[in-house]
Short mmCIF file of C-alpha atoms and ligand atoms in Angstrom, two decimals:
data_model
loop_
_atom_site.label_atom_id
_atom_site.label_comp_id
_atom_site.label_asym_id
_atom_site.label_seq_id
_atom_site.Cartn_x
_atom_site.Cartn_y
_atom_site.Cartn_z
CA MET A 1 281.26 67.10 40.58
CA ASP A 2 280.08 64.71 37.33
CA TRP A 3 277.88 67.08 35.05
CA ASN A 4 274.68 65.50 33.56
CA LEU A 5 274.73 68.02 30.71
CA GLU A 6 271.33 66.98 29.24
CA GLU A 7 269.43 67.31 32.37
CA THR A 8 271.19 70.75 33.17
CA GLU A 9 270.67 72.51 29.85
CA LYS A 10 266.78 70.55 30.04
CA LYS A 11 266.19 72.42 33.26
CA ALA A 12 267.92 75.79 32.17
CA LEU A 13 265.73 75.88 29.29
CA ILE A 14 262.79 75.52 31.26
CA GLU A 15 263.23 78.47 33.73
CA ILE A 16 264.30 80.68 30.78
CA LYS A 17 260.89 79.78 28.82
CA ASN A 18 258.91 80.35 31.97
CA ALA A 19 260.93 83.51 33.21
CA VAL A 20 257.87 86.12 33.60
CA ASP A 21 259.88 89.46 33.15
CA GLU A 22 263.33 90.69 32.08
CA LYS A 23 264.19 90.90 35.75
CA GLU A 24 263.58 87.28 36.26
CA LEU A 25 265.27 86.50 33.03
CA GLU A 26 268.52 88.57 34.10
CA VAL A 27 268.91 86.55 37.21
CA PHE A 28 268.74 83.29 35.11
CA ARG A 29 271.24 84.75 32.66
CA ILE A 30 273.56 85.54 35.67
CA LYS A 31 272.93 81.68 37.17
CA TYR A 32 274.00 79.90 33.79
CA LEU A 33 276.10 82.46 31.77
CA GLY A 34 277.52 84.76 34.37
CA ARG A 35 281.43 84.72 35.34
CA LYS A 36 280.50 82.24 38.49
CA GLY A 37 277.70 80.63 36.69
CA VAL A 38 276.92 77.11 35.59
CA VAL A 39 278.32 77.33 32.29
CA GLN A 40 281.65 78.64 33.56
CA GLU A 41 281.74 75.59 36.18
CA ILE A 42 281.39 73.08 33.33
CA PHE A 43 283.98 74.32 31.29
CA SER A 44 286.32 74.57 34.44
CA TYR A 45 285.56 71.08 34.87
CA LEU A 46 286.42 69.88 31.42
CA GLY A 47 290.22 69.64 32.57
CA LYS A 48 289.06 66.90 34.79
CA VAL A 49 287.24 64.69 32.29
CA PRO A 50 289.42 61.71 30.96
CA LYS A 51 291.32 62.55 28.06
CA GLU A 52 289.08 59.86 25.63
CA ASP A 53 285.77 61.45 27.42
CA LYS A 54 287.09 64.89 26.59
CA PRO A 55 285.85 65.69 22.74
CA LEU A 56 282.33 64.15 23.40
CA PHE A 57 282.08 66.53 26.77
CA GLY A 58 283.44 69.37 25.09
CA GLN A 59 280.92 69.28 22.03
CA LYS A 60 278.03 69.02 24.54
CA ALA A 61 279.49 71.57 26.85
CA ASN A 62 279.80 73.85 23.92
CA SER A 63 276.02 73.32 22.71
CA LEU A 64 274.56 73.63 26.11
CA ARG A 65 276.23 77.24 25.76
CA ASN A 66 274.82 78.31 22.70
CA ASN A 67 271.24 76.81 23.42
CA ILE A 68 271.29 78.85 26.66
CA THR A 69 272.53 82.09 25.28
CA LYS A 70 270.01 81.76 22.26
CA ALA A 71 267.04 80.65 24.54
CA ILE A 72 267.87 83.95 26.62
CA GLU A 73 268.20 85.92 23.65
CA THR A 74 264.96 85.21 21.89
CA LYS A 75 263.29 85.08 25.38
CA LYS A 76 264.59 88.99 25.67
CA GLN A 77 263.32 89.73 22.38
CA SER A 78 259.77 88.45 23.01
CA PHE A 79 259.94 90.86 25.84
CA ILE A 80 260.70 93.81 23.83
CA GLU A 81 257.95 92.93 21.58
CA LYS A 82 255.42 93.02 24.24
CA THR A 83 256.66 96.34 25.19
CA LYS A 84 256.63 97.62 21.56
CA ASP A 85 253.01 96.19 20.98
CA PHE A 86 251.88 98.10 24.14
CA LEU A 87 253.68 101.50 22.75
CA ASN A 88 252.04 100.62 19.29
CA LEU A 89 248.48 100.78 20.78
CA ASP A 90 246.02 103.01 18.97
CA VAL A 91 243.84 104.97 21.47
CA THR A 92 241.84 106.41 18.58
CA LEU A 93 240.45 102.71 17.82
CA PRO A 94 236.89 102.18 19.04
CA GLY A 95 237.23 100.60 22.53
CA VAL A 96 235.47 97.46 23.66
CA ALA A 97 232.69 98.38 25.86
CA VAL A 98 232.85 96.73 29.48
CA SER A 99 229.46 96.12 30.22
CA LEU A 100 228.78 97.31 34.03
CA GLY A 101 226.65 95.56 36.33
CA HIS A 102 224.62 97.30 38.95
CA LYS A 103 223.01 96.56 42.39
CA HIS A 104 220.31 94.13 42.65
CA LEU A 105 217.27 95.85 43.19
CA ILE A 106 216.64 94.74 46.71
CA THR A 107 220.25 96.01 47.61
CA GLN A 108 218.91 99.30 46.04
CA THR A 109 215.80 99.45 47.69
CA ILE A 110 217.37 98.56 51.15
CA ASP A 111 220.28 101.13 50.41
CA GLU A 112 217.65 103.24 49.49
CA ILE A 113 215.26 103.15 52.58
CA CYS A 114 218.44 103.13 54.98
CA SER A 115 219.51 106.43 53.55
CA LEU A 116 216.15 107.94 54.03
CA PHE A 117 216.41 107.07 57.54
CA GLU A 118 220.04 108.35 58.04
CA THR A 119 219.17 111.86 56.80
CA LEU A 120 216.93 111.48 59.89
CA GLY A 121 219.66 110.61 62.17
CA PHE A 122 219.41 106.99 62.43
CA VAL A 123 222.44 104.76 62.08
CA ILE A 124 222.62 101.25 60.50
CA GLN A 125 223.30 98.18 62.46
CA GLU A 126 223.46 94.59 61.64
CA GLY A 127 222.49 91.40 63.12
CA PRO A 128 223.48 87.79 62.57
CA GLU A 129 221.20 85.52 60.71
CA ILE A 130 221.78 82.58 63.38
CA GLU A 131 219.89 83.63 66.44
CA THR A 132 218.78 82.06 69.83
CA GLU A 133 215.27 81.66 70.90
CA ALA A 134 216.26 84.19 73.48
CA HIS A 135 216.64 87.21 71.02
CA ASN A 136 214.17 86.04 68.36
CA PHE A 137 211.06 85.38 70.53
CA GLU A 138 211.51 85.41 74.73
CA GLY A 139 213.07 88.97 74.56
CA LEU A 140 210.30 90.33 72.13
CA ASN A 141 207.72 88.99 74.22
CA ILE A 142 206.66 86.30 72.53
CA PRO A 143 205.40 83.31 74.46
CA GLU A 144 206.70 79.75 74.51
CA ASP A 145 203.29 78.79 73.12
CA HIS A 146 202.86 80.91 70.40
CA PRO A 147 202.19 79.87 66.88
CA SER A 148 205.33 81.73 65.25
CA ARG A 149 207.66 79.34 67.66
CA ASP A 150 206.38 76.45 65.71
CA GLY A 151 208.62 74.10 63.64
CA PHE A 152 206.14 75.14 60.68
CA ASP A 153 207.04 78.51 61.21
CA THR A 154 210.58 78.97 62.22
CA PHE A 155 213.72 77.24 60.78
CA TYR A 156 215.30 75.17 63.92
CA LEU A 157 218.91 74.27 63.42
CA GLU A 158 220.49 71.24 64.97
CA ALA A 159 222.87 73.04 66.85
CA GLU A 160 222.20 73.81 70.72
CA ASP A 161 222.37 77.63 72.00
CA PRO A 162 225.78 77.60 73.76
CA TYR A 163 224.10 80.06 76.27
CA GLU A 164 220.89 78.08 77.25
CA LYS A 165 220.55 74.51 77.62
CA ASN A 166 218.02 72.50 75.75
CA LYS A 167 217.19 75.19 73.34
CA ASN A 168 218.24 75.06 69.84
CA LEU A 169 219.76 77.96 67.57
CA LEU A 170 217.52 78.91 64.53
CA LEU A 171 217.34 81.24 61.59
CA ARG A 172 215.91 84.50 62.53
CA SER A 173 212.54 85.02 61.22
CA HIS A 174 212.51 88.41 61.62
CA THR A 175 215.06 91.47 62.07
CA SER A 176 213.50 92.31 65.41
CA PRO A 177 216.20 90.19 67.33
CA GLY A 178 218.52 93.15 66.20
CA GLN A 179 216.27 95.27 68.76
CA ILE A 180 216.92 93.15 71.53
CA ARG A 181 220.94 92.99 70.74
CA ILE A 182 221.12 96.98 70.07
CA MET A 183 219.26 97.48 73.56
CA LYS A 184 221.23 95.11 75.26
CA GLU A 185 224.37 96.67 74.48
CA HIS A 186 223.79 100.44 74.52
CA LYS A 187 221.87 102.99 76.70
CA PRO A 188 219.14 105.37 75.27
CA PRO A 189 219.05 107.61 73.21
CA LEU A 190 218.77 105.28 70.06
CA ALA A 191 218.09 105.60 66.62
CA VAL A 192 218.80 102.43 64.65
CA VAL A 193 217.61 100.86 61.52
CA ILE A 194 218.53 96.90 60.89
CA PRO A 195 218.29 95.55 57.68
CA GLY A 196 218.87 92.09 56.59
CA ARG A 197 218.23 88.37 55.71
CA VAL A 198 215.14 86.50 57.40
CA TYR A 199 213.71 82.72 57.17
CA ARG A 200 210.32 81.38 57.32
CA PRO A 201 209.54 77.91 56.13
CA ASP A 202 207.08 79.21 53.96
CA ALA A 203 205.54 77.51 51.02
CA VAL A 204 207.01 79.47 47.95
CA ASP A 205 204.45 81.19 45.72
CA ALA A 206 204.07 84.44 43.75
CA SER A 207 204.37 86.31 47.27
CA HIS A 208 206.04 84.11 49.64
CA SER A 209 209.55 83.04 49.82
CA PHE A 210 211.63 80.96 52.80
CA MET A 211 214.16 83.89 52.61
CA PHE A 212 213.34 87.67 52.08
CA HIS A 213 214.51 90.93 53.61
CA GLN A 214 213.42 93.15 56.44
CA ILE A 215 214.34 96.64 57.69
CA GLU A 216 213.78 96.99 61.52
CA GLY A 217 213.76 100.37 62.77
CA LEU A 218 213.95 101.47 66.57
CA LEU A 219 213.95 104.68 68.15
CA VAL A 220 214.27 105.07 72.03
CA ASP A 221 214.49 108.02 74.22
CA LYS A 222 213.05 109.81 77.15
CA ASP A 223 209.63 110.86 75.71
CA ILE A 224 208.95 109.15 72.42
CA LYS A 225 205.44 109.59 71.95
CA PHE A 226 202.82 107.62 69.27
CA SER A 227 202.69 111.00 67.53
CA ASP A 228 206.34 110.38 66.62
CA LEU A 229 205.74 107.21 65.38
CA LYS A 230 202.88 108.41 62.86
CA GLY A 231 205.31 111.37 62.02
CA LEU A 232 208.60 109.40 61.52
CA LEU A 233 206.88 106.72 59.12
CA THR A 234 204.45 109.73 57.26
CA ASP A 235 207.47 111.42 56.48
CA PHE A 236 209.21 108.36 55.38
CA CYS A 237 206.57 107.05 53.23
CA GLN A 238 205.92 110.67 51.49
CA LYS A 239 209.69 110.63 50.63
CA PHE A 240 209.65 106.98 49.37
CA PHE A 241 206.55 106.52 47.36
CA GLY A 242 205.63 110.07 46.87
CA LYS A 243 203.58 112.89 48.06
CA ASN A 244 200.88 111.19 45.88
CA ILE A 245 199.74 108.60 48.54
CA ASN A 246 196.98 107.75 51.48
CA MET A 247 198.29 106.12 54.47
CA ARG A 248 196.35 104.83 57.73
CA PHE A 249 197.75 103.28 60.61
CA ARG A 250 195.46 100.38 61.25
CA PRO A 251 195.28 98.58 64.86
CA HIS A 252 196.93 95.47 64.85
CA TYR A 253 198.55 93.15 67.57
CA PHE A 254 202.24 92.30 67.57
CA PRO A 255 203.51 90.97 71.31
CA PHE A 256 206.56 93.55 71.51
CA THR A 257 204.67 97.13 70.92
CA GLU A 258 201.55 98.17 72.56
CA PRO A 259 199.97 99.71 71.19
CA SER A 260 200.72 98.21 67.66
CA ALA A 261 199.39 99.15 64.09
CA GLU A 262 200.03 98.23 60.38
CA VAL A 263 200.54 100.71 58.07
CA ASP A 264 198.61 100.80 54.53
CA ILE A 265 199.09 102.81 51.51
CA SER A 266 197.05 103.60 48.69
CA TRP A 267 197.63 105.87 45.82
CA LYS A 268 195.43 108.93 45.47
CA ASP A 269 194.73 108.67 41.91
CA GLY A 270 194.52 104.77 41.54
CA LYS A 271 192.34 102.13 42.56
CA LYS A 272 191.17 102.69 46.58
CA GLU A 273 192.77 99.59 47.44
CA TRP A 274 194.96 99.76 50.75
CA LEU A 275 198.12 97.78 50.95
CA GLU A 276 199.84 96.96 53.82
CA ILE A 277 203.27 97.78 54.05
CA MET A 278 204.75 97.28 57.82
CA GLY A 279 204.31 96.76 61.27
CA CYS A 280 204.76 99.22 63.79
CA GLY A 281 204.38 100.18 67.43
CA MET A 282 205.38 101.40 70.66
CA VAL A 283 207.82 99.46 72.34
CA HIS A 284 206.55 96.99 75.19
CA PRO A 285 207.54 97.66 78.49
CA LYS A 286 208.53 93.80 78.75
CA VAL A 287 211.01 94.23 75.99
CA PHE A 288 212.74 97.12 78.09
CA GLU A 289 212.53 94.66 81.16
CA PHE A 290 214.12 92.10 79.12
CA VAL A 291 217.09 93.99 78.14
CA GLY A 292 217.62 95.71 81.55
CA TYR A 293 216.28 99.16 81.43
CA LYS A 294 214.52 100.74 84.37
CA LYS A 295 211.02 100.45 84.58
CA GLY A 296 209.31 103.59 83.03
CA ALA A 297 212.54 105.18 82.37
CA TYR A 298 212.14 105.34 78.34
CA THR A 299 209.34 105.22 75.73
CA GLY A 300 210.19 103.87 72.29
CA LEU A 301 208.95 103.15 68.63
CA ALA A 302 209.62 100.19 66.44
CA PHE A 303 208.72 99.21 63.04
CA GLY A 304 209.63 96.39 60.38
CA LEU A 305 209.01 96.36 56.75
CA GLY A 306 209.26 93.86 54.02
CA VAL A 307 211.78 94.88 51.77
CA GLU A 308 210.42 92.71 48.79
CA ARG A 309 206.92 93.67 49.36
CA ILE A 310 207.84 97.36 49.22
CA ALA A 311 209.98 96.76 46.10
CA MET A 312 207.24 94.84 44.18
CA LEU A 313 204.77 97.93 45.20
CA LYS A 314 207.14 100.43 44.10
CA HIS A 315 208.29 98.70 40.79
CA GLY A 316 205.10 96.93 39.87
CA VAL A 317 206.96 93.64 39.93
CA SER A 318 204.09 90.67 40.54
CA ASP A 319 205.93 87.83 41.24
CA ILE A 320 208.67 87.50 44.53
CA ARG A 321 210.50 84.86 42.76
CA THR A 322 211.87 86.67 40.24
CA PHE A 323 214.49 88.42 42.64
CA TYR A 324 215.87 85.45 43.19
CA GLU A 325 216.03 83.77 39.77
CA ASN A 326 219.06 85.91 38.57
CA ASP A 327 217.82 86.35 35.13
CA ASN A 328 219.39 89.33 33.67
CA ARG A 329 216.16 90.53 31.42
CA PHE A 330 214.47 91.18 34.70
CA LEU A 331 217.39 92.88 36.80
CA LYS A 332 218.79 95.08 34.07
CA GLN A 333 215.29 96.96 34.09
CA PHE A 334 216.05 98.52 37.51
N1 LIG B 1 208.61 91.43 63.07
C1 LIG B 1 207.53 91.62 62.51
C2 LIG B 1 207.36 90.35 61.53
O1 LIG B 1 208.22 89.86 61.27
C3 LIG B 1 207.35 93.36 62.10
C4 LIG B 1 207.32 94.12 63.20
C5 LIG B 1 206.01 94.62 63.61
C6 LIG B 1 208.39 94.72 63.46
C7 LIG B 1 206.04 95.61 64.50
C8 LIG B 1 208.43 95.77 64.39
C9 LIG B 1 207.10 96.33 65.05
O2 LIG B 1 209.41 96.25 64.94
O3 LIG B 1 206.94 97.40 66.05
O4 LIG B 1 206.24 90.64 61.42
#
């Protein structure tokens, strides 16, 4: 083989320079300076070089060997220095504080609410944000002509529902479709909370955003009564907001519960102003029918609460938009 000594040397020096640790450096040392290494091969070749070229070739080969040897020595030294630096570390010097992040207030609120329900035996489940009309509306007894199914109140996707012809997929407008998914897959007794993002084409203002968070709750068994619903939610509100609150269940209408109510709270020592915090009710028989439960076999309670609203009430936040602006001066306070 004819040797291009310049090229060989250049390549060797780059490899040595880029060695990441002593182990890799040793691999290169053996490759170039070892008994069967490149340098050795070059010197064996010297015998075949024509007489007149020999002095120059020999000179170049010597310089190649010296340069590679030097480069390996220098690199080795640099590794040793690095280790020394590390060993010389003065652990008594004041450290550089690492600034730790923390969970966003929305995540904290979801965690807090879910773990309160967990202590009552509920399990946490999640559903998809892209839903079908069947789960988001039909299964929940929301009729075809209900205003919430309008394009002004729900984000429809261009993609067609793979299970139903001529129906499009959508961004779920509430977490209630999670109820349908759970019940389709499991038989009672069931006790679940379903947290997650929901989407509505609302105009953005201080109390509306086109994306926000809800937590859905569902308890289904053989003999669940409205008094269980009242007891459960009263217990939750007192644990979450403190004993210093008044509560009322105000009759309301939701297609998927019957009877239905909205829950309001007010602070005992504050202004006598009622603030709505969630919707709830007894699961409608039509919903049980949709998921294939035997008629009359079960009763259940359900509730749905808006996480932002609850976090705003509890922490005195006046503008929902501040949750999503990622301004650390706001986020740091919680
Ligand atoms: N899905 C309702 C909404 O987004 C909230 C709700 C009301 C959920 C009553 C429930 C319920 O489970 O029982 O406005």
